[in-house]
Tab-separated table of C-alpha atoms in Angstrom:
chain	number	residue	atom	x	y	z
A	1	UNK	CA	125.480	81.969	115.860
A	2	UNK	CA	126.686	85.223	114.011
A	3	UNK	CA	129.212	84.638	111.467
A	4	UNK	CA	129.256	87.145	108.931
A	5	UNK	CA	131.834	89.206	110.128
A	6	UNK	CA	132.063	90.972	106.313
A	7	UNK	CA	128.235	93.093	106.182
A	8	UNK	CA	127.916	96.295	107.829
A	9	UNK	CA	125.967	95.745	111.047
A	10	UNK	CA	124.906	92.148	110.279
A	11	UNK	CA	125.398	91.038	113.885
A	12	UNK	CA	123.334	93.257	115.292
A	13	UNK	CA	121.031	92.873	112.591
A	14	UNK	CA	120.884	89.278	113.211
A	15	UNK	CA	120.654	89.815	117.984
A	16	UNK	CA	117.867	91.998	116.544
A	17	UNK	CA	116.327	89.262	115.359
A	18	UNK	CA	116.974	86.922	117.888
A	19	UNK	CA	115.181	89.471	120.301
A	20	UNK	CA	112.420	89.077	117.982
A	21	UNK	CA	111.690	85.683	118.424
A	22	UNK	CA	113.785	85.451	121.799
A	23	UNK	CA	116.086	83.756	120.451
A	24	UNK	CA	120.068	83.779	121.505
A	25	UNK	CA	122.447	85.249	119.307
A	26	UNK	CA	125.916	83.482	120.179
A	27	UNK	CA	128.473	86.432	118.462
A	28	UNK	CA	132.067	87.050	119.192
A	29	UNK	CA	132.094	90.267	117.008
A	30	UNK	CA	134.865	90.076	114.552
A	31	UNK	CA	136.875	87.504	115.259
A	32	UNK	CA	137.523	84.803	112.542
A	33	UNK	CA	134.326	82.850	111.811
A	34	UNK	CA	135.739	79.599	112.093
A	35	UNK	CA	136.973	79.746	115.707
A	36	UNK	CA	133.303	81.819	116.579
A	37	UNK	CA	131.670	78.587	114.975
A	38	UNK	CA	133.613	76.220	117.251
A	39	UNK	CA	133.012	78.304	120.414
A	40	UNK	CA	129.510	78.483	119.708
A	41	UNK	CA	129.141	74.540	119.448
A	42	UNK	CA	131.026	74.325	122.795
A	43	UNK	CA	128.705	77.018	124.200
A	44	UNK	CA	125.694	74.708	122.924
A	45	UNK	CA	126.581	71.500	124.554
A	46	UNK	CA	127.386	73.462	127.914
A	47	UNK	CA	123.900	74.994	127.933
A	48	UNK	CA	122.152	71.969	126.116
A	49	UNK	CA	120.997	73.849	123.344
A	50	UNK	CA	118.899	71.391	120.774
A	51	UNK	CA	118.921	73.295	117.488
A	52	UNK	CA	122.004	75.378	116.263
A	53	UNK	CA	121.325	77.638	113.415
A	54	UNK	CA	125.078	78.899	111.811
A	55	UNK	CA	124.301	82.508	109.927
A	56	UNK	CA	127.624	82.685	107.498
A	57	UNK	CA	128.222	85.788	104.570
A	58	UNK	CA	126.581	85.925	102.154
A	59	UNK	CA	128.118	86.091	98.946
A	60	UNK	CA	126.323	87.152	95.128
A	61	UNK	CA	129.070	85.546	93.148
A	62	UNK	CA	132.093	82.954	94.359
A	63	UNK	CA	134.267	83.905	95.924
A	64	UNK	CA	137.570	81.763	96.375
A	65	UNK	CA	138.417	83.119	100.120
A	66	UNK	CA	135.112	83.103	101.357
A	67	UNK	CA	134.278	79.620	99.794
A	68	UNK	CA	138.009	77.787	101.366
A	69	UNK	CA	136.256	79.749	104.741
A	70	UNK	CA	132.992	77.947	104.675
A	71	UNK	CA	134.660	74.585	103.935
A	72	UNK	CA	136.850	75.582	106.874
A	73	UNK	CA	133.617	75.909	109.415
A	74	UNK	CA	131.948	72.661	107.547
A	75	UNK	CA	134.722	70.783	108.435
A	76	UNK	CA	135.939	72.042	112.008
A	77	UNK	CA	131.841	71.562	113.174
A	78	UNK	CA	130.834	69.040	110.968
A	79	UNK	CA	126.823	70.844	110.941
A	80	UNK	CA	123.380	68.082	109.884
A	81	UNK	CA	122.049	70.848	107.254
A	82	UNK	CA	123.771	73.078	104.687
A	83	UNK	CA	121.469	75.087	103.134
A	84	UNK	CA	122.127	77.791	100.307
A	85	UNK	CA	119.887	81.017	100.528
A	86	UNK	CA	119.512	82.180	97.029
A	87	UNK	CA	117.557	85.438	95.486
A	88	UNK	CA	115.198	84.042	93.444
A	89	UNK	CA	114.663	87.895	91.373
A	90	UNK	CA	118.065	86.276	90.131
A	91	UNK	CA	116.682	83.881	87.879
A	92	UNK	CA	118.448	81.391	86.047
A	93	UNK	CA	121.770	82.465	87.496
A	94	UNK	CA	120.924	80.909	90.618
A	95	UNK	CA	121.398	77.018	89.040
A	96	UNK	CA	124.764	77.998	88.677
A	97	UNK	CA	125.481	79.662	91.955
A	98	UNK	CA	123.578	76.268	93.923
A	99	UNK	CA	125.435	73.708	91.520
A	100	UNK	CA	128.955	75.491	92.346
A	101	UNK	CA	128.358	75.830	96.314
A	102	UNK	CA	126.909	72.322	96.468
A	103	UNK	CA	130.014	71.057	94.312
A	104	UNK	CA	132.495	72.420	97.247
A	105	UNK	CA	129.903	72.376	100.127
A	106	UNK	CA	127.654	69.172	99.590
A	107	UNK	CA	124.504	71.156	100.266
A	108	UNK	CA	121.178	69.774	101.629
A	109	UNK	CA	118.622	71.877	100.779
A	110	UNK	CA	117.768	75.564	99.284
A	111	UNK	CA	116.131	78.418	100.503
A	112	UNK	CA	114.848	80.986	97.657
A	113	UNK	CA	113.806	84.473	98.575
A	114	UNK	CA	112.154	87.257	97.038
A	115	UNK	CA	109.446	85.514	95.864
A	116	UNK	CA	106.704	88.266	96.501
A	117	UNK	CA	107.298	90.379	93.207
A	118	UNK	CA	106.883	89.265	89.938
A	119	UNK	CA	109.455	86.726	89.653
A	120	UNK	CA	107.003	83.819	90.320
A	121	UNK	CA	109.463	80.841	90.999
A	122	UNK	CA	110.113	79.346	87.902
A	123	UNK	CA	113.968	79.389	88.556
A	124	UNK	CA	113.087	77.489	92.288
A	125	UNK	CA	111.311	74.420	90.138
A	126	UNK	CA	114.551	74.103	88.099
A	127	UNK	CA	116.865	73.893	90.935
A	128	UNK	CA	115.251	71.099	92.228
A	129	UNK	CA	115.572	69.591	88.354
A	130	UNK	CA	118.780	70.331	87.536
A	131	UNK	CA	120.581	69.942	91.027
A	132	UNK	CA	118.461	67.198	92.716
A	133	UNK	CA	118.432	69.601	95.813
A	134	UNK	CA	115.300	70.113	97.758
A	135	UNK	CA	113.829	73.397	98.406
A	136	UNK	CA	113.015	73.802	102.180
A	137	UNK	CA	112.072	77.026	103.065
A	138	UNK	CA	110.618	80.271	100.440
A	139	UNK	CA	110.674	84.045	101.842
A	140	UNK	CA	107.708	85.587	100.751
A	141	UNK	CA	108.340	88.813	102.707
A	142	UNK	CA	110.764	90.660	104.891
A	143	UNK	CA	109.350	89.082	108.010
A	144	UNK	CA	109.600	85.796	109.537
A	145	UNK	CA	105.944	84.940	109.200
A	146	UNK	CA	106.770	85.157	105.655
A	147	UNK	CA	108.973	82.489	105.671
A	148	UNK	CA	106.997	78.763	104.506
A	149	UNK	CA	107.609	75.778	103.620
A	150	UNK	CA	108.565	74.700	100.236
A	151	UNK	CA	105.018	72.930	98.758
A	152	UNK	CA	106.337	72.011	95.011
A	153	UNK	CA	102.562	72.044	93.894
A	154	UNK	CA	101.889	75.272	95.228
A	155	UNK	CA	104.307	77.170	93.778
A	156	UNK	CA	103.571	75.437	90.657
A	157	UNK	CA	100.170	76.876	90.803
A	158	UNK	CA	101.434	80.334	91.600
A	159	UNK	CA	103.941	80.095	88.224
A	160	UNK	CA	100.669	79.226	86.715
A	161	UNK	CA	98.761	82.106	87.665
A	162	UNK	CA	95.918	80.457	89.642
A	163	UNK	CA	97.404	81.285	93.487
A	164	UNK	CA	97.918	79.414	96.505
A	165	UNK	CA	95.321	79.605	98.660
A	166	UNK	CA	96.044	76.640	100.617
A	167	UNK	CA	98.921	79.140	102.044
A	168	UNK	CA	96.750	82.028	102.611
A	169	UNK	CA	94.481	79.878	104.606
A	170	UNK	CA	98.008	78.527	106.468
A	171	UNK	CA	99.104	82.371	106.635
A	172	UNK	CA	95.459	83.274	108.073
A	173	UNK	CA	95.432	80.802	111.007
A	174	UNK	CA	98.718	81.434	112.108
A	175	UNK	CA	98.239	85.244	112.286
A	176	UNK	CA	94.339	86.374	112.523
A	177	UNK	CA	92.775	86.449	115.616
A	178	UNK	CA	89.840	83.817	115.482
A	179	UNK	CA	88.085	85.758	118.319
A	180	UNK	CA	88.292	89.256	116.638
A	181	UNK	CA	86.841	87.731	113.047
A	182	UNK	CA	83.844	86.120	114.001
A	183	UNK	CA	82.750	89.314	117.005
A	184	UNK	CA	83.118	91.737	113.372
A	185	UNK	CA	81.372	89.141	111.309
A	186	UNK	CA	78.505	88.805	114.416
A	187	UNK	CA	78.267	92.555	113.886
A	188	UNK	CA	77.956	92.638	109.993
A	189	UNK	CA	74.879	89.973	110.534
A	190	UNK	CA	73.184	91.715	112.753
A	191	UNK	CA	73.339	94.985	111.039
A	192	UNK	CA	75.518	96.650	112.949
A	193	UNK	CA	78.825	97.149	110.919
A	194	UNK	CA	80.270	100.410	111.396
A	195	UNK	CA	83.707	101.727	110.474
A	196	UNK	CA	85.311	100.599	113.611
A	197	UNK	CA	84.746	97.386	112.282
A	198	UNK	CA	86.264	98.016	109.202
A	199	UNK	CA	89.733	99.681	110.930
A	200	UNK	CA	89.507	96.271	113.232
A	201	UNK	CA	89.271	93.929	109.648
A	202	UNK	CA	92.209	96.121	107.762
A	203	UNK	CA	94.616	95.904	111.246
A	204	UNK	CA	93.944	92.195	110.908
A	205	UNK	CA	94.886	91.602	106.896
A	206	UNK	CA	98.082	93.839	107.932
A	207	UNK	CA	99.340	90.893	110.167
A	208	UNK	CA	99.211	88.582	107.412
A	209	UNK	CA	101.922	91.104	105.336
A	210	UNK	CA	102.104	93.727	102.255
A	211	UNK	CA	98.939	93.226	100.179
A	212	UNK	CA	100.824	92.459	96.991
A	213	UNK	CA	102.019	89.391	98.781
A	214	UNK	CA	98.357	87.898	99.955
A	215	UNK	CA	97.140	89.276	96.468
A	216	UNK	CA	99.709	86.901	94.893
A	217	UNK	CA	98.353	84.089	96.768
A	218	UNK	CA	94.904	84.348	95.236
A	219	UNK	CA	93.610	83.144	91.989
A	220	UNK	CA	93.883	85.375	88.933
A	221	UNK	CA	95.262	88.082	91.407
A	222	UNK	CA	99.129	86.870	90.140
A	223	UNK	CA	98.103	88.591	87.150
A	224	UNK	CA	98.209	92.031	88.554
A	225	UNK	CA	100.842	94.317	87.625
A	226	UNK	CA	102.918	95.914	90.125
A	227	UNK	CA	101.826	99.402	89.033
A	228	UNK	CA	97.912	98.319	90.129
A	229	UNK	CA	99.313	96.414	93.613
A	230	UNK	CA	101.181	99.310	94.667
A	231	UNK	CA	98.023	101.477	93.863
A	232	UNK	CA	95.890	99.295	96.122
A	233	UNK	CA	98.569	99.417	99.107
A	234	UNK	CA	98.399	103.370	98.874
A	235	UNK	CA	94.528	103.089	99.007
A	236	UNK	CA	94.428	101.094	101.709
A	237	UNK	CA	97.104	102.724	103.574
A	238	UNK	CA	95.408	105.888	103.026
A	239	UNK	CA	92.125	104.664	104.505
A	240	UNK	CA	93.664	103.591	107.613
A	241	UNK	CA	95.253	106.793	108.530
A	242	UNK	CA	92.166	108.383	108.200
A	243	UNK	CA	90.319	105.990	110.024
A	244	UNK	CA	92.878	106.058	112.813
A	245	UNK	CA	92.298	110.164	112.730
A	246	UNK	CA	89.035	110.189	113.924
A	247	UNK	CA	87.425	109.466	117.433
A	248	UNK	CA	85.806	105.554	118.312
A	249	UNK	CA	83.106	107.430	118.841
A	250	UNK	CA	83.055	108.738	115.155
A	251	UNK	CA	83.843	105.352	113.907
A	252	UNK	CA	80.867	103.767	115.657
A	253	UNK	CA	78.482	106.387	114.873
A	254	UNK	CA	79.494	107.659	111.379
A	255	UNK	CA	76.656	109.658	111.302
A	256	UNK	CA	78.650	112.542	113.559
A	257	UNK	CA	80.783	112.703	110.372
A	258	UNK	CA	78.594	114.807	108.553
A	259	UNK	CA	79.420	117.447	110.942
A	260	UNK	CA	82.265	119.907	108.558
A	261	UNK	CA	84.479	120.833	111.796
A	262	UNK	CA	85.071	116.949	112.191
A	263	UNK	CA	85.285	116.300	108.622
A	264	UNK	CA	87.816	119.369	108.476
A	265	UNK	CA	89.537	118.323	111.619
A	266	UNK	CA	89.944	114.465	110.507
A	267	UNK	CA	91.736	115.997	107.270
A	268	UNK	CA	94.216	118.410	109.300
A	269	UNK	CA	95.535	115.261	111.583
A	270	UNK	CA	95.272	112.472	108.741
A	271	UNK	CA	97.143	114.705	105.923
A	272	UNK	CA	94.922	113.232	103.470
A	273	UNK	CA	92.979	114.902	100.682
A	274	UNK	CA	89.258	115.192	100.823
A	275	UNK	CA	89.040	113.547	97.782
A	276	UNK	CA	90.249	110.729	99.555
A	277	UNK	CA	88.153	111.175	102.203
A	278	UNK	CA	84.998	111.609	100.291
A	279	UNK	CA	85.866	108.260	98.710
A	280	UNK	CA	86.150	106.841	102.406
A	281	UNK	CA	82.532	107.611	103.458
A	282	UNK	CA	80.891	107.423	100.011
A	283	UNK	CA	82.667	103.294	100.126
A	284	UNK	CA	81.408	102.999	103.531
A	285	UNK	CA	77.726	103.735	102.806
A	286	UNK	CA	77.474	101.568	100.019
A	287	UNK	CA	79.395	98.555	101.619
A	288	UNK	CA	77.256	99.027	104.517
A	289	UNK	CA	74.044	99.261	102.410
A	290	UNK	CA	75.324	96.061	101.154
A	291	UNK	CA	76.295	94.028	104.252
A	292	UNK	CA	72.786	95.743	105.783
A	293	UNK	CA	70.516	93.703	103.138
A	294	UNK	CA	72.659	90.423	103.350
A	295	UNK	CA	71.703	90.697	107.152
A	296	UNK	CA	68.207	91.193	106.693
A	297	UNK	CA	68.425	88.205	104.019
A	298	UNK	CA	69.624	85.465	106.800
A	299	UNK	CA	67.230	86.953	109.397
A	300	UNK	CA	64.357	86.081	106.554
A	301	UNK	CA	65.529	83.024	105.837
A	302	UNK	CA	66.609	83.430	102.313
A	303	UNK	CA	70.220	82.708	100.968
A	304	UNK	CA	72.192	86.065	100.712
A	305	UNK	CA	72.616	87.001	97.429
A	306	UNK	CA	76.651	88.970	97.645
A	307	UNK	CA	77.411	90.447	94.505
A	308	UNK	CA	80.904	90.433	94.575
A	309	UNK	CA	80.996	92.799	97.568
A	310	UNK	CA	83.688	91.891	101.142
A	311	UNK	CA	85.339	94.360	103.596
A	312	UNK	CA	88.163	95.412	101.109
A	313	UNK	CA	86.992	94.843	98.058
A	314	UNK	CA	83.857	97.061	98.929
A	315	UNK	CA	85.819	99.522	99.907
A	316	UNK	CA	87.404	100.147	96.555
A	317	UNK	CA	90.427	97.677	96.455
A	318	UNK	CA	89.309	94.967	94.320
């Protein structure tokens, strides 16, 4: 139910959402939050909803109104869960924040946000310390995929620097197409791996969100600055608009490439630079040369011998 009657277009931010994930969105615009929460519970029981999720302002610092109003729509609907959403770029000011809403509100749980820059989580591992609250959910991202489950040993590996890639295996199943992965990897064993391939592998990471948020997840990677994350995302966004600006047939037969009308054509509709062009094709050649001998080494018999090489990271984003 939409209660934040206070943000500009929060409602229909949150029916937005709902859509989304086709979910209802019980809203009665802007009338008082307390009597929408009460409707909304009556609405429930009618239609024998199971699960009611109340979405109430939000609020950076406390605010004496806004605080008597929450106690107002704890106490009129009486809800199981109270969770706080904090920021966690906020750092140590969020202790204070939880331990003053949980003094007035008797919380349940936290959710902590934001937790795909550098801010690693060190303030969500104190919470838990100094307020005896568990963490339920993280945010990760913007998008609901990016919103986990709270693993207290995984996020004390990410503080640490050495990843999570228990979650980026989690992250993978729920989002990559099984059937798509192993038809490209069928294709890079037999020799046959061709740009299309590569356009099919990149669509695939993109499900799984930004790249400075899987890049996070992996060891040693947490040690990357911003500066060199948001170099890779340009990179790789850059290689799949000019990927998308050619033909399928160029993609599967690269070869046509070296024709200068469709090299000069692919430029025009991409808007990228034949530097970053050349870069493309001269990456391509030597990732295929590379996933070309691996094939040829299973076909012999012999173990593969892969020098550091993989669909992104031979293509110049490692």
């Amino acid at each position: 139910m939409a209660c934040d009657i206070y943000r500009p277009a929060a409602i229909d931010q949150l029916k937005t959402i709902g859509k989304n994930l086709n979910i209802e969105v019980f809203e009665r615009g802007t009338q008082n939050p307390v009597k929408t929460a009460q409707e909304a519970i009556k609405y429930a029981k009618e239609n024998k909803n199971d699960v009611i999720l109340i979405d109430t302002a939000g609020r950076l610092h406390i605010d004496a109104e806004l605080m008597q109003e929450l106690k107002e729509i704890k106490n009129n609907i009486t809800p199981d869960e109270i969770l706080l959403v904090v920021d966690g770029m906020t750092g140590q000011d969020i202790i204070n924040v939880t331990t003053e809403f949980n003094q007035l509100l008797k919380l349940t749980g936290v959710v902590v946000t934001k937790l795909d820059g550098d801010a690693r989580g060190g303030a969500a591992l104190s919470i838990t310390h100094l307020t005896k609250l568990p963490i339920t959910f993280i945010g990760t991202g913007e998008g609901m995929s990016n919103l986990q489950i709270f693993y207290p040993d995984r996020m004390a590996d990410r503080i640490l620097g050495m990843g999570d890639v228990q979650t980026l295996v989690e992250k993978a199943k729920d989002v990559l197409d099984e059937r798509d992965i192993k038809k490209t990897m069928n294709r890079m064993m037999m020799g046959q791996f061709d740009l299309q391939d590569l356009l099919n592998q990149m669509r695939q990471i993109s499900k799984m969100g930004k790249m400075g948020g899987i890049m996070k997840l992996l060891p040693e990677m947490p040690k990357m600055s911003d500066e060199k994350i948001a170099d890779a995302e340009r990179k790789l966004k850059a290689t799949e608009v000019l990927l998308s600006s050619m033909t399928v047939k160029e993609r599967r037969e690269p070869r046509l490439l070296k024709h200068l009308s469709r090299k000069n054509r692919i430029l025009k509709g991409s808007g990228r630079t034949e530097k970053e062009y050349n870069e493309l094709i001269n990456q391509f050649e030597k990732t295929k040369k590379q996933v070309d001998e691996i094939a040829r080494q299973i076909k012999s018999g012999r173990m593969p011998n892969i020098p550091g090489m993989g669909g992104l990271s031979g293509m110049g984003f490692n």
